[in-house]
Amino acid sequence: MDAKALFFFALLSFSAVSVRPAVAENEEDPGLVMNFYKDTCPQAEDIVKEQVRLLYKRHKNTAFSWLRNIFHDCAVQSCDASLLLDSTRRTLSEKETDRSFGLRNFRYLDDIKEAVERECPGVVSCADILVLSARDGIVSLGGPHIPLKTGRRDGRKSRADVIEDYLPDHNESISVVLDRFASMGIDTPGVVALLGAHSVGRTHCVKLVHRLYPEVDPALNPDHVEHMLYKCPDSIPDPKAVQYVRNDRGTPMVLDNNYYRNILDNKGLLIVDHQLANDKRTKPYVKKMAKSQDYFFKEFSRAITILSENNPLTGTKGEIRKQCTVANKHH
């Protein structure tokens, strides 16, 4: 799960470079716009895209990580890369909370940041790199290309203390899940589409053993239970062990609408998957997405766009971090 760090920042090089800020203090805040860096760093989006492509060739699971990052960062108050900040003596990192269990590959996001910094030091935010890597990771997984705006700036503090107030858990009721997303402006079909991200990647046994032990959840498809028990043989799995079940055994590396067919067949791994397929508010959209990948992609693109624009810091708010894991004042 862990990989060796690939680089170290040469701190002196940053202080030696004169940086033209993307937004000067006396300029009007343009907010989020398409191709925000066209004048200050015209190669920025191409660099991110190429880095995502290269990383995907070497480490396929990075694309899953970029997709999860946009949810875990942008759903918690603001799309400001607070997720990427390391813990300090006074504050816990969002990465180390229970809600972030299983998130990984952050060091590779640092690779992307370093590549952008070589071209345009101090110009492109970690928040925009997080969003753009998600956009390009979705394409790597066979999903749609989603044009996303840029111009976000980075927050200076972790939001670990409020994370549970914003991020719905996989054991929450579907009503709570719908309410949490509605507060960001994402409607019911948008929620159903976003959960289609469960089409790719895997779920650690820690997150699903309560459906297998001490008794098997009768809602689960018996044919699927055998596979789940084989993959998760322990009622109390080791969180550090490589014990997991693929979310979609048919096309585990492809973002597609197979997820919806699976959950209608009671093969969803998580409680929220089961609820999504059975609640009267969400089931009609599940059935529609199971029949039409075009409809799934359309709603998924719309929901990701709304999520990526959730309460961003723009203009002169926040900062452009030199290193994604550390706020500048601590760098």
CSV table of C-alpha atoms in Angstrom, one decimal:
chain,number,residue,atom,x,y,z
A,1,MET,CA,0.0,0.0,0.0
A,2,ASP,CA,2.9,2.3,0.8
A,3,ALA,CA,5.5,3.4,-1.7
A,4,LYS,CA,8.8,5.2,-1.3
A,5,ALA,CA,8.9,8.9,-1.7
A,6,LEU,CA,10.1,9.8,-5.1
A,7,PHE,CA,11.5,13.2,-4.6
A,8,PHE,CA,12.5,16.0,-2.3
A,9,PHE,CA,11.9,19.7,-2.9
A,10,ALA,CA,14.9,22.0,-3.3
A,11,LEU,CA,13.7,24.8,-1.1
A,12,LEU,CA,16.2,27.4,-2.2
A,13,SER,CA,15.1,27.2,-5.8
A,14,PHE,CA,11.7,28.6,-4.8
A,15,SER,CA,13.1,31.6,-3.1
A,16,ALA,CA,15.3,32.3,-6.0
A,17,VAL,CA,12.5,32.5,-8.6
A,18,SER,CA,10.4,35.6,-9.1
A,19,VAL,CA,6.8,34.6,-9.3
A,20,ARG,CA,4.0,36.4,-11.0
A,21,PRO,CA,0.8,35.7,-9.0
A,22,ALA,CA,-2.2,34.4,-10.9
A,23,VAL,CA,-4.3,37.2,-9.3
A,24,ALA,CA,-2.7,40.4,-8.1
A,25,GLU,CA,-4.0,42.1,-5.0
A,26,ASN,CA,-5.7,44.9,-6.8
A,27,GLU,CA,-7.3,42.7,-9.5
A,28,GLU,CA,-11.0,41.7,-9.5
A,29,ASP,CA,-11.5,38.1,-8.4
A,30,PRO,CA,-12.5,36.1,-11.5
A,31,GLY,CA,-13.7,33.2,-9.5
A,32,LEU,CA,-13.5,29.8,-11.2
A,33,VAL,CA,-13.2,29.9,-15.0
A,34,MET,CA,-12.2,27.6,-17.7
A,35,ASN,CA,-8.5,27.6,-18.4
A,36,PHE,CA,-7.7,29.9,-15.6
A,37,TYR,CA,-3.9,29.5,-16.1
A,38,LYS,CA,-3.9,30.3,-19.9
A,39,ASP,CA,-1.7,33.4,-19.3
A,40,THR,CA,0.2,32.5,-16.1
A,41,CYS,CA,0.9,28.8,-16.8
A,42,PRO,CA,-0.5,27.8,-20.2
A,43,GLN,CA,0.9,24.2,-20.0
A,44,ALA,CA,-0.5,23.5,-16.5
A,45,GLU,CA,-3.5,21.3,-17.5
A,46,ASP,CA,-1.4,19.4,-20.1
A,47,ILE,CA,1.3,18.7,-17.5
A,48,VAL,CA,-1.3,17.3,-15.1
A,49,LYS,CA,-2.8,15.2,-17.8
A,50,GLU,CA,0.5,13.8,-18.9
A,51,GLN,CA,1.6,13.0,-15.3
A,52,VAL,CA,-1.7,11.3,-14.6
A,53,ARG,CA,-1.2,9.2,-17.7
A,54,LEU,CA,2.3,8.2,-16.8
A,55,LEU,CA,1.4,7.4,-13.2
A,56,TYR,CA,-1.5,5.3,-14.4
A,57,LYS,CA,0.8,3.2,-16.6
A,58,ARG,CA,3.0,2.4,-13.6
A,59,HIS,CA,0.4,2.3,-10.9
A,60,LYS,CA,-3.2,1.6,-12.1
A,61,ASN,CA,-4.7,2.3,-8.6
A,62,THR,CA,-3.6,5.9,-8.7
A,63,ALA,CA,-6.7,6.7,-10.9
A,64,PHE,CA,-9.0,5.3,-8.1
A,65,SER,CA,-7.2,7.6,-5.7
A,66,TRP,CA,-7.6,10.7,-7.8
A,67,LEU,CA,-11.4,10.0,-8.0
A,68,ARG,CA,-11.7,9.4,-4.3
A,69,ASN,CA,-9.7,12.6,-3.5
A,70,ILE,CA,-12.1,14.9,-5.2
A,71,PHE,CA,-15.0,13.5,-3.1
A,72,HIS,CA,-13.0,13.5,0.2
A,73,ASP,CA,-11.7,17.0,-0.3
A,74,CYS,CA,-14.4,18.9,-2.0
A,75,ALA,CA,-17.3,17.5,0.1
A,76,VAL,CA,-15.8,18.9,3.4
A,77,GLN,CA,-16.8,22.6,3.4
A,78,SER,CA,-14.5,23.6,0.6
A,79,CYS,CA,-12.6,22.4,-2.5
A,80,ASP,CA,-9.3,23.7,-1.1
A,81,ALA,CA,-6.9,20.8,-0.8
A,82,SER,CA,-7.2,20.7,3.0
A,83,LEU,CA,-7.3,16.9,2.5
A,84,LEU,CA,-3.6,16.9,1.5
A,85,LEU,CA,-2.2,18.7,4.6
A,86,ASP,CA,-0.1,16.6,6.9
A,87,SER,CA,-0.8,16.5,10.7
A,88,THR,CA,1.0,19.1,12.8
A,89,ARG,CA,1.6,19.3,16.5
A,90,ARG,CA,-1.7,21.0,16.9
A,91,THR,CA,-3.8,19.6,14.2
A,92,LEU,CA,-4.8,16.2,12.9
A,93,SER,CA,-4.7,15.6,9.2
A,94,GLU,CA,-7.9,14.7,7.4
A,95,LYS,CA,-5.9,11.9,5.9
A,96,GLU,CA,-5.6,10.3,9.3
A,97,THR,CA,-9.3,10.2,10.2
A,98,ASP,CA,-11.5,7.2,10.1
A,99,ARG,CA,-13.4,8.6,7.2
A,100,SER,CA,-10.3,8.6,5.1
A,101,PHE,CA,-9.5,5.0,5.7
A,102,GLY,CA,-8.0,3.4,2.6
A,103,LEU,CA,-7.0,6.7,0.9
A,104,ARG,CA,-3.5,6.5,-0.5
A,105,ASN,CA,-1.1,7.6,-3.3
A,106,PHE,CA,-0.8,11.1,-1.9
A,107,ARG,CA,3.0,11.0,-2.6
A,108,TYR,CA,2.2,10.6,-6.3
A,109,LEU,CA,0.1,13.8,-6.2
A,110,ASP,CA,3.3,15.5,-5.0
A,111,ASP,CA,5.0,14.2,-8.2
A,112,ILE,CA,2.4,16.0,-10.2
A,113,LYS,CA,2.8,19.2,-8.1
A,114,GLU,CA,6.6,19.0,-8.6
A,115,ALA,CA,6.2,18.7,-12.4
A,116,VAL,CA,3.9,21.8,-12.5
A,117,GLU,CA,6.2,23.7,-10.2
A,118,ARG,CA,9.2,23.1,-12.6
A,119,GLU,CA,7.2,24.8,-15.3
A,120,CYS,CA,5.5,27.6,-13.3
A,121,PRO,CA,6.7,28.0,-9.7
A,122,GLY,CA,4.2,29.2,-7.2
A,123,VAL,CA,1.3,29.6,-9.7
A,124,VAL,CA,-0.9,26.5,-9.7
A,125,SER,CA,-2.7,25.5,-6.6
A,126,CYS,CA,-2.8,22.1,-5.1
A,127,ALA,CA,-6.6,22.4,-5.0
A,128,ASP,CA,-6.6,22.7,-8.8
A,129,ILE,CA,-4.1,19.9,-9.2
A,130,LEU,CA,-6.4,17.7,-7.1
A,131,VAL,CA,-9.4,18.5,-9.2
A,132,LEU,CA,-7.6,18.2,-12.6
A,133,SER,CA,-6.0,14.8,-11.6
A,134,ALA,CA,-9.5,13.6,-10.8
A,135,ARG,CA,-10.8,14.7,-14.2
A,136,ASP,CA,-8.0,13.0,-16.0
A,137,GLY,CA,-8.1,9.9,-13.7
A,138,ILE,CA,-11.8,9.4,-14.7
A,139,VAL,CA,-10.7,9.3,-18.3
A,140,SER,CA,-8.0,6.8,-17.5
A,141,LEU,CA,-10.7,4.6,-16.1
A,142,GLY,CA,-12.8,4.7,-19.2
A,143,GLY,CA,-15.1,7.4,-17.9
A,144,PRO,CA,-16.2,10.7,-19.6
A,145,HIS,CA,-14.0,13.7,-20.1
A,146,ILE,CA,-15.5,16.4,-17.9
A,147,PRO,CA,-14.5,20.0,-18.6
A,148,LEU,CA,-13.8,21.6,-15.2
A,149,LYS,CA,-13.0,25.1,-14.2
A,150,THR,CA,-9.9,26.2,-12.4
A,151,GLY,CA,-8.8,29.1,-10.2
A,152,ARG,CA,-9.0,27.5,-6.8
A,153,ARG,CA,-6.6,28.5,-4.1
A,154,ASP,CA,-5.4,26.4,-1.2
A,155,GLY,CA,-6.7,26.4,2.3
A,156,ARG,CA,-4.3,26.8,5.3
A,157,LYS,CA,-5.9,24.4,7.8
A,158,SER,CA,-7.1,20.8,8.1
A,159,ARG,CA,-10.8,20.3,8.5
A,160,ALA,CA,-10.5,17.0,10.4
A,161,ASP,CA,-12.6,18.3,13.3
A,162,VAL,CA,-15.7,18.7,11.1
A,163,ILE,CA,-15.2,15.9,8.6
A,164,GLU,CA,-17.9,13.7,10.0
A,165,ASP,CA,-20.4,16.5,9.7
A,166,TYR,CA,-19.9,16.6,5.9
A,167,LEU,CA,-18.7,13.3,4.6
A,168,PRO,CA,-21.5,10.6,4.6
A,169,ASP,CA,-20.4,7.2,5.9
A,170,HIS,CA,-21.1,4.0,4.1
A,171,ASN,CA,-23.3,2.9,7.0
A,172,GLU,CA,-25.4,6.1,7.1
A,173,SER,CA,-29.1,6.0,6.1
A,174,ILE,CA,-29.8,7.0,2.5
A,175,SER,CA,-31.7,10.0,3.8
A,176,VAL,CA,-28.5,11.3,5.5
A,177,VAL,CA,-26.5,10.7,2.3
A,178,LEU,CA,-29.0,12.5,0.2
A,179,ASP,CA,-29.2,15.4,2.6
A,180,ARG,CA,-25.4,15.8,2.8
A,181,PHE,CA,-25.1,16.0,-1.0
A,182,ALA,CA,-28.1,18.2,-1.3
A,183,SER,CA,-26.4,20.8,0.9
A,184,MET,CA,-23.8,21.0,-1.9
A,185,GLY,CA,-26.4,21.4,-4.6
A,186,ILE,CA,-26.3,17.8,-5.8
A,187,ASP,CA,-29.7,16.3,-6.4
A,188,THR,CA,-30.9,12.7,-6.2
A,189,PRO,CA,-29.9,11.5,-9.7
A,190,GLY,CA,-26.5,13.2,-9.1
A,191,VAL,CA,-26.0,11.3,-5.8
A,192,VAL,CA,-26.9,8.0,-7.6
A,193,ALA,CA,-24.4,8.8,-10.3
A,194,LEU,CA,-21.6,9.8,-7.9
A,195,LEU,CA,-22.0,6.5,-6.0
A,196,GLY,CA,-21.3,4.9,-9.4
A,197,ALA,CA,-17.7,5.5,-8.5
A,198,HIS,CA,-18.0,2.3,-6.6
A,199,SER,CA,-17.8,0.6,-10.0
A,200,VAL,CA,-14.0,0.7,-9.7
A,201,GLY,CA,-11.5,-0.1,-7.0
A,202,ARG,CA,-12.0,-2.3,-4.0
A,203,THR,CA,-13.4,-2.3,-0.5
A,204,HIS,CA,-11.4,-3.4,2.5
A,205,CYS,CA,-12.9,-6.2,4.6
A,206,VAL,CA,-12.9,-3.8,7.6
A,207,LYS,CA,-15.8,-1.9,5.9
A,208,LEU,CA,-18.0,-4.9,5.1
A,209,VAL,CA,-17.5,-7.7,7.6
A,210,HIS,CA,-20.5,-6.5,9.6
A,211,ARG,CA,-22.5,-7.8,6.7
A,212,LEU,CA,-20.9,-11.3,7.0
A,213,TYR,CA,-20.3,-11.8,10.7
A,214,PRO,CA,-21.7,-13.1,13.1
A,215,GLU,CA,-24.5,-13.7,10.5
A,216,VAL,CA,-24.7,-13.1,6.8
A,217,ASP,CA,-26.9,-10.2,5.8
A,218,PRO,CA,-29.9,-11.9,4.2
A,219,ALA,CA,-30.2,-9.0,1.7
A,220,LEU,CA,-26.9,-10.1,0.0
A,221,ASN,CA,-27.0,-12.3,-3.1
A,222,PRO,CA,-26.1,-15.8,-1.8
A,223,ASP,CA,-23.9,-16.4,-4.9
A,224,HIS,CA,-21.9,-13.3,-4.0
A,225,VAL,CA,-21.6,-14.1,-0.3
A,226,GLU,CA,-19.3,-17.1,-1.0
A,227,HIS,CA,-16.8,-14.9,-2.8
A,228,MET,CA,-17.0,-12.2,0.0
A,229,LEU,CA,-16.4,-14.9,2.7
A,230,TYR,CA,-13.4,-16.2,0.8
A,231,LYS,CA,-11.9,-12.7,0.5
A,232,CYS,CA,-12.8,-11.8,4.1
A,233,PRO,CA,-12.3,-14.9,6.2
A,234,ASP,CA,-11.8,-13.1,9.5
A,235,SER,CA,-14.6,-11.5,11.5
A,236,ILE,CA,-12.1,-8.9,12.8
A,237,PRO,CA,-9.8,-8.2,9.9
A,238,ASP,CA,-6.4,-6.5,10.3
A,239,PRO,CA,-6.8,-3.0,8.9
A,240,LYS,CA,-3.2,-3.1,7.6
A,241,ALA,CA,-3.7,-6.5,5.9
A,242,VAL,CA,-4.3,-6.7,2.1
A,243,GLN,CA,-7.8,-8.1,2.6
A,244,TYR,CA,-10.4,-6.7,0.2
A,245,VAL,CA,-13.2,-7.4,-2.2
A,246,ARG,CA,-13.3,-5.7,-5.6
A,247,ASN,CA,-16.3,-3.5,-6.0
A,248,ASP,CA,-17.1,-4.9,-9.4
A,249,ARG,CA,-15.8,-8.4,-10.2
A,250,GLY,CA,-16.8,-8.0,-13.9
A,251,THR,CA,-15.0,-4.8,-14.9
A,252,PRO,CA,-13.0,-3.7,-11.8
A,253,MET,CA,-10.8,-1.3,-13.7
A,254,VAL,CA,-13.5,0.4,-15.7
A,255,LEU,CA,-15.9,3.2,-14.6
A,256,ASP,CA,-19.1,2.0,-16.1
A,257,ASN,CA,-22.8,1.3,-15.3
A,258,ASN,CA,-22.1,-2.4,-14.3
A,259,TYR,CA,-22.3,-1.2,-10.7
A,260,TYR,CA,-26.0,-0.5,-11.0
A,261,ARG,CA,-26.7,-3.9,-12.4
A,262,ASN,CA,-24.8,-5.4,-9.6
A,263,ILE,CA,-26.6,-3.6,-6.8
A,264,LEU,CA,-30.0,-4.4,-8.4
A,265,ASP,CA,-28.8,-8.0,-8.2
A,266,ASN,CA,-28.0,-7.5,-4.5
A,267,LYS,CA,-24.3,-7.7,-5.0
A,268,GLY,CA,-23.5,-4.3,-3.5
A,269,LEU,CA,-20.7,-4.6,-0.9
A,270,LEU,CA,-21.7,-1.6,1.3
A,271,ILE,CA,-25.0,-0.8,3.1
A,272,VAL,CA,-25.3,2.4,1.1
A,273,ASP,CA,-25.1,0.3,-2.1
A,274,HIS,CA,-28.0,-1.9,-1.0
A,275,GLN,CA,-30.1,1.1,0.1
A,276,LEU,CA,-29.4,2.9,-3.2
A,277,ALA,CA,-30.9,0.0,-5.1
A,278,ASN,CA,-34.0,-0.3,-2.9
A,279,ASP,CA,-35.0,3.1,-1.7
A,280,LYS,CA,-38.0,4.5,-3.6
A,281,ARG,CA,-36.3,7.8,-4.1
A,282,THR,CA,-33.1,6.4,-5.7
A,283,LYS,CA,-34.2,3.1,-7.3
A,284,PRO,CA,-35.7,4.6,-10.4
A,285,TYR,CA,-32.4,6.3,-11.2
A,286,VAL,CA,-30.4,3.2,-10.4
A,287,LYS,CA,-32.6,1.3,-12.9
A,288,LYS,CA,-32.2,4.0,-15.5
A,289,MET,CA,-28.4,4.1,-15.2
A,290,ALA,CA,-28.3,0.3,-15.3
A,291,LYS,CA,-29.9,0.5,-18.7
A,292,SER,CA,-28.0,3.5,-20.1
A,293,GLN,CA,-24.3,4.2,-19.6
A,294,ASP,CA,-24.8,7.5,-21.5
A,295,TYR,CA,-27.3,8.6,-18.9
A,296,PHE,CA,-25.0,7.6,-16.1
A,297,PHE,CA,-22.1,9.5,-17.6
A,298,LYS,CA,-24.3,12.6,-18.1
A,299,GLU,CA,-25.4,12.7,-14.5
A,300,PHE,CA,-22.0,11.7,-13.2
A,301,SER,CA,-20.4,14.6,-15.2
A,302,ARG,CA,-22.9,17.1,-13.8
A,303,ALA,CA,-22.5,15.9,-10.2
A,304,ILE,CA,-18.6,16.0,-10.4
A,305,THR,CA,-18.8,19.5,-11.8
A,306,ILE,CA,-21.0,20.7,-8.9
A,307,LEU,CA,-18.8,18.9,-6.4
A,308,SER,CA,-15.6,20.4,-7.8
A,309,GLU,CA,-17.1,23.9,-7.5
A,310,ASN,CA,-18.1,23.5,-3.8
A,311,ASN,CA,-17.3,26.7,-1.9
A,312,PRO,CA,-13.8,27.3,-3.4
A,313,LEU,CA,-11.2,29.8,-2.2
A,314,THR,CA,-10.5,32.2,-5.1
A,315,GLY,CA,-9.0,35.6,-5.8
A,316,THR,CA,-6.7,36.5,-2.9
A,317,LYS,CA,-8.2,34.1,-0.3
A,318,GLY,CA,-6.1,31.2,0.8
A,319,GLU,CA,-2.7,30.7,-0.8
A,320,ILE,CA,-0.8,28.8,-3.5
A,321,ARG,CA,1.1,26.1,-1.5
A,322,LYS,CA,4.7,25.4,-2.4
A,323,GLN,CA,4.3,21.9,-1.1
A,324,CYS,CA,0.8,20.3,-1.0
A,325,THR,CA,1.3,18.7,2.4
A,326,VAL,CA,2.3,21.8,4.3
A,327,ALA,CA,0.8,25.3,4.5
A,328,ASN,CA,3.2,28.0,3.4
A,329,LYS,CA,3.6,29.6,6.8
A,330,HIS,CA,4.9,26.2,8.1
A,331,HIS,CA,7.0,25.5,5.0
